[in-house]
Coordinates of C-alpha atoms in Angstrom, one line a residue:
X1 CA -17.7 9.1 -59.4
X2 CA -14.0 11.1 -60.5
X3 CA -14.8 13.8 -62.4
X4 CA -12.2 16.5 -63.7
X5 CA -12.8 19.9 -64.1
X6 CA -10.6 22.9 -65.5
X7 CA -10.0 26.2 -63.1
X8 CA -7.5 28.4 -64.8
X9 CA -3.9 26.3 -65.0
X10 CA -5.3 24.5 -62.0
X11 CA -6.8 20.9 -62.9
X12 CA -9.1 19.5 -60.6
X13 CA -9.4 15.8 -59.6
X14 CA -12.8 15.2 -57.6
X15 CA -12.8 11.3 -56.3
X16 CA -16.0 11.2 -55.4
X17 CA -18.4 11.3 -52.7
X18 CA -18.3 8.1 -51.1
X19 CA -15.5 5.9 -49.3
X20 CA -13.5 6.6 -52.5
X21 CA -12.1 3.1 -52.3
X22 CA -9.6 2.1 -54.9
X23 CA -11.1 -1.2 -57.4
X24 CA -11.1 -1.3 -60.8
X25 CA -13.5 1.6 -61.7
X26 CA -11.8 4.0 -59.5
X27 CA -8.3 3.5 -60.6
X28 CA -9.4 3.6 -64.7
X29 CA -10.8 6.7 -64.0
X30 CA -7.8 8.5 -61.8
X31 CA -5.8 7.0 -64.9
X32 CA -8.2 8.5 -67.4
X33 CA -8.1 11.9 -65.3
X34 CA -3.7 12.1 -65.6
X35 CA -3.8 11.2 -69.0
X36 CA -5.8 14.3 -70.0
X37 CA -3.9 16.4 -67.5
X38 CA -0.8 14.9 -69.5
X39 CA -1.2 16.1 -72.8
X40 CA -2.0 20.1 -71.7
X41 CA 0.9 22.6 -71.8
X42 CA 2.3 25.1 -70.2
X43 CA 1.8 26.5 -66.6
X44 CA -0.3 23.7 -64.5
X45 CA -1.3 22.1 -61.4
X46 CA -3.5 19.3 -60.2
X47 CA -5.3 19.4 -56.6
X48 CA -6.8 16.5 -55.7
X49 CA -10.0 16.5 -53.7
X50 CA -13.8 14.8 -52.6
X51 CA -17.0 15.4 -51.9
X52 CA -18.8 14.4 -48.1
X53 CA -16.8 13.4 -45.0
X54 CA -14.2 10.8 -46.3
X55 CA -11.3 11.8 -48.9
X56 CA -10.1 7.9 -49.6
X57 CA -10.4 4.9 -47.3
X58 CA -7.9 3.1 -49.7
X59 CA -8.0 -0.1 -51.6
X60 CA -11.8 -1.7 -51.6
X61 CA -11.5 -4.6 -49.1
X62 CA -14.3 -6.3 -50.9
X63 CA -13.2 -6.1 -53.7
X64 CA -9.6 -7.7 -52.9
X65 CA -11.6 -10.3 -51.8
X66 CA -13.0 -10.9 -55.1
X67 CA -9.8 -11.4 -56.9
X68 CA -7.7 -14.5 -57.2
X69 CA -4.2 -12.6 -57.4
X70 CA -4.6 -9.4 -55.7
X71 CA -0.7 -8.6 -56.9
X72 CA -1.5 -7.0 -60.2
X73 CA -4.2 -4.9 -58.3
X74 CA -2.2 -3.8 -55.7
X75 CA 0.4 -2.7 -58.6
X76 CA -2.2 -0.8 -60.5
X77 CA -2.5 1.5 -57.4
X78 CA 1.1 1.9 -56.4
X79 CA 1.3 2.7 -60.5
X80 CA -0.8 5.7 -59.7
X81 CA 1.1 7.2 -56.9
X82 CA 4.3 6.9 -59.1
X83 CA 2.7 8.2 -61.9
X84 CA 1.8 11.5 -59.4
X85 CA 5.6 11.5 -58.7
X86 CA 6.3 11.6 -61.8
X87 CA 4.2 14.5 -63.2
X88 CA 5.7 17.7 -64.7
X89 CA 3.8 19.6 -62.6
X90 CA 2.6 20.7 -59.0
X91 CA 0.6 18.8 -57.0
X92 CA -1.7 19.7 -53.9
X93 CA -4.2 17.2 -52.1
X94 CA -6.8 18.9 -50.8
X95 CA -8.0 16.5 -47.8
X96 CA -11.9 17.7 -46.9
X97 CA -12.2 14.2 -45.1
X98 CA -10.8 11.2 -43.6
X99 CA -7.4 9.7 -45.4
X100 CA -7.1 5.8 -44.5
X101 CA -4.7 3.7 -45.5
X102 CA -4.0 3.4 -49.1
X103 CA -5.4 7.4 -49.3
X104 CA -3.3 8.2 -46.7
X105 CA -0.8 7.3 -49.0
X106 CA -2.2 9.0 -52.2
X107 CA -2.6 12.1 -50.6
X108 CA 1.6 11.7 -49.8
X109 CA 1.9 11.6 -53.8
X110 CA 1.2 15.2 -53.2
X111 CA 3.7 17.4 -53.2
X112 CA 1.6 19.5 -50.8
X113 CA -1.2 18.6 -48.4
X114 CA -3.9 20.6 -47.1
X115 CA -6.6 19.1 -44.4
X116 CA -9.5 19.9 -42.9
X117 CA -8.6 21.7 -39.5
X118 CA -11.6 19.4 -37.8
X119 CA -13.2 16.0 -38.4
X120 CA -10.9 14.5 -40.4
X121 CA -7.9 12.0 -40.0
X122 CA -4.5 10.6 -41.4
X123 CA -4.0 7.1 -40.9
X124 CA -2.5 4.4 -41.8
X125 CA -4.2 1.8 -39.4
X126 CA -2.1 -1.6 -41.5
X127 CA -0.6 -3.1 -38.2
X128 CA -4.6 -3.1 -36.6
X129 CA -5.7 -5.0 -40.0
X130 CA -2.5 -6.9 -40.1
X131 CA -1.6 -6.1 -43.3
X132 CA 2.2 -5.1 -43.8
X133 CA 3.1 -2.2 -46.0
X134 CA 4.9 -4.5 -49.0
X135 CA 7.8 -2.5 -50.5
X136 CA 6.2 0.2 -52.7
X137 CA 4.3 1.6 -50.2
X138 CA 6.8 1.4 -47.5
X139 CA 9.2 3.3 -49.8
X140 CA 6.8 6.2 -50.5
X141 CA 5.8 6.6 -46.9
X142 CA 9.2 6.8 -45.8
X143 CA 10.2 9.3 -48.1
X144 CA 7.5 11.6 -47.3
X145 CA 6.6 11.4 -43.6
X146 CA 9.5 12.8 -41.1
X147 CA 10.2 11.4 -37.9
X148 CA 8.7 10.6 -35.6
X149 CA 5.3 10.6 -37.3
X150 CA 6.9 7.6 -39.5
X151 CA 6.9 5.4 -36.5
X152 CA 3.9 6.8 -34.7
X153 CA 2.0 6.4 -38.0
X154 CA 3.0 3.2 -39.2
X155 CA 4.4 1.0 -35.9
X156 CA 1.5 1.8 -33.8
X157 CA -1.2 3.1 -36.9
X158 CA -1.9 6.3 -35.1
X159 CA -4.5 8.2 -36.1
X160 CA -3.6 11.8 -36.7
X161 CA -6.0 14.9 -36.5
X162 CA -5.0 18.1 -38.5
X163 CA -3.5 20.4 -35.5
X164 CA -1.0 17.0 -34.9
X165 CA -0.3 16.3 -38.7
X166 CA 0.7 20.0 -39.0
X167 CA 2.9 20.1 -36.2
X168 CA 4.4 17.0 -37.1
X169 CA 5.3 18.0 -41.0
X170 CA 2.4 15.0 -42.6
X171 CA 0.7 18.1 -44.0
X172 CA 1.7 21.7 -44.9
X173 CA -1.9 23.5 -44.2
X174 CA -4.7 23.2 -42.6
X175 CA -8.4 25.4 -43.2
X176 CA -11.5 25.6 -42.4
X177 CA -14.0 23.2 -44.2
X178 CA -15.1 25.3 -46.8
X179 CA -11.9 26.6 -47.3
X180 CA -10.2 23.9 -48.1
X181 CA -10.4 23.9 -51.7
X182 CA -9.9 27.4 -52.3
X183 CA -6.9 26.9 -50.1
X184 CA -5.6 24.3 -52.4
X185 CA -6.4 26.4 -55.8
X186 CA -4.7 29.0 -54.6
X187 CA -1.5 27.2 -53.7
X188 CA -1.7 25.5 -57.2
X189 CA -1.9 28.5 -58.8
X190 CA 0.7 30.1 -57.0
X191 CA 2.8 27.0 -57.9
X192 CA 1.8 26.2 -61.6
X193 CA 4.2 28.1 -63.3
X194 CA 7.3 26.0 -61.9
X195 CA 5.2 23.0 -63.9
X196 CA 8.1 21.8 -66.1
X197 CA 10.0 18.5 -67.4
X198 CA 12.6 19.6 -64.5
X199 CA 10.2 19.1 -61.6
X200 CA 9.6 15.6 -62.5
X201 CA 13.3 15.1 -62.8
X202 CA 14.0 16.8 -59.4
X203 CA 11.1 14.5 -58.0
X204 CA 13.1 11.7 -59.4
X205 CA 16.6 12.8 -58.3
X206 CA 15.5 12.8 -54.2
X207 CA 12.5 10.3 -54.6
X208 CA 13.4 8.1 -57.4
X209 CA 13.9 4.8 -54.8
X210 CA 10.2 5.4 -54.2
X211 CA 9.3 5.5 -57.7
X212 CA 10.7 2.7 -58.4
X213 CA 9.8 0.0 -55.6
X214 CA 6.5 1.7 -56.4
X215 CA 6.6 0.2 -60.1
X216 CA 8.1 -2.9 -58.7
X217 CA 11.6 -2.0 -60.4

């Protein structure tokens, strides 16, 4: 279940405690969540985080499978990354757990990562479930993951531990378990007061090609 909780200027997007799949419920209630972050003011940040061993697995396979036209789905969830893009405001993903595929992904919305210095992964294993990456996505993940983790990530879906991630630039920190969250805070709070119209338009100026094959523009 999301839930969204208030620390200071620091907003606090909890996805859940199990796979954290995106469907229908999840991505009404990340929506709901950045609609209420939207209409605060003045200094903010959102850090995004779980409960339990897995931060997002990504879109819910069985789900897909229930849908005649997965398109519009698949939309709804690159909407949500270029809504993060697009915020006035900071963003940190606080990674306590595994980040697959389409959470990979989420978690490069951020504008700062921080993961779990043991048991945990970045991934983004498309080419072993043959599933390409579709404009959006591709656009997002190349404008956040340097070489040569783009290749090693995507080409041959390489799954990444935290010591590799930070040494290859995927994530900016990396803490102890329990730590993580505070970590996050802290770097939000640090980082709250540069939460104005301008970041969003700075965001746009160096990742607006994302943005938009993200919307399908």
């Amino acid at each position: 279940m999301i839930t969204l909780e208030r620390h200071g200027p620091v907003h606090l997007l909890d996805l859940g405690d199990g796979d954290n799949r995106f469907n229908v419920e999840s991505i009404d209630g990340i929506n709901a969540a950045l609609d209420e972050i939207g209409r605060g003011e003045g200094p903010a940040a959102l850090v995004t985080t779980a409960t339990g061993k897995i931060w997002s697995n990504g879109l819910d396979l069985d789900y897909l499978a229930t849908l005649d036209d997965v398109v519009p789905f698949v939309a709804d969830v690159q909407a949500i990354m270029a809504r993060l893009l697009e915020l006035p405001m900071p963003t940190v993903a606080a990674i306590q757990g595994h980040a697959f595929a389409g959470g990979a992904m989420l978690a490069l919305a951020h504008d700062v990562r921080v993961m779990r210095e043991a048991r945990g992964y970045l991934c983004l294993p498309e080419v072993d479930l043959g599933m390409p990456f579709g404009a959006g996505f591709a656009a997002l993940i190349g404008a956040k993951v340097p070489q040569p983790a783009l290749h090693r990530m995507t080409v041959l879906g390489e799954r990444l531990p935290a010591a590799t991630a930070l040494e290859l630039g995927v994530v900016d920190h990396v803490a102890a378990l329990d730590e993580v969250v505070p970590t996050a805070i802290e770097i939000a709070e640090t980082l709250a007061p540069k939460a104005k119209p301008v970041m969003a338009t700075i965001r746009s100026d160096f990742h607006g090609t994302a943005i938009s094959a993200l919307r399908g523009e």
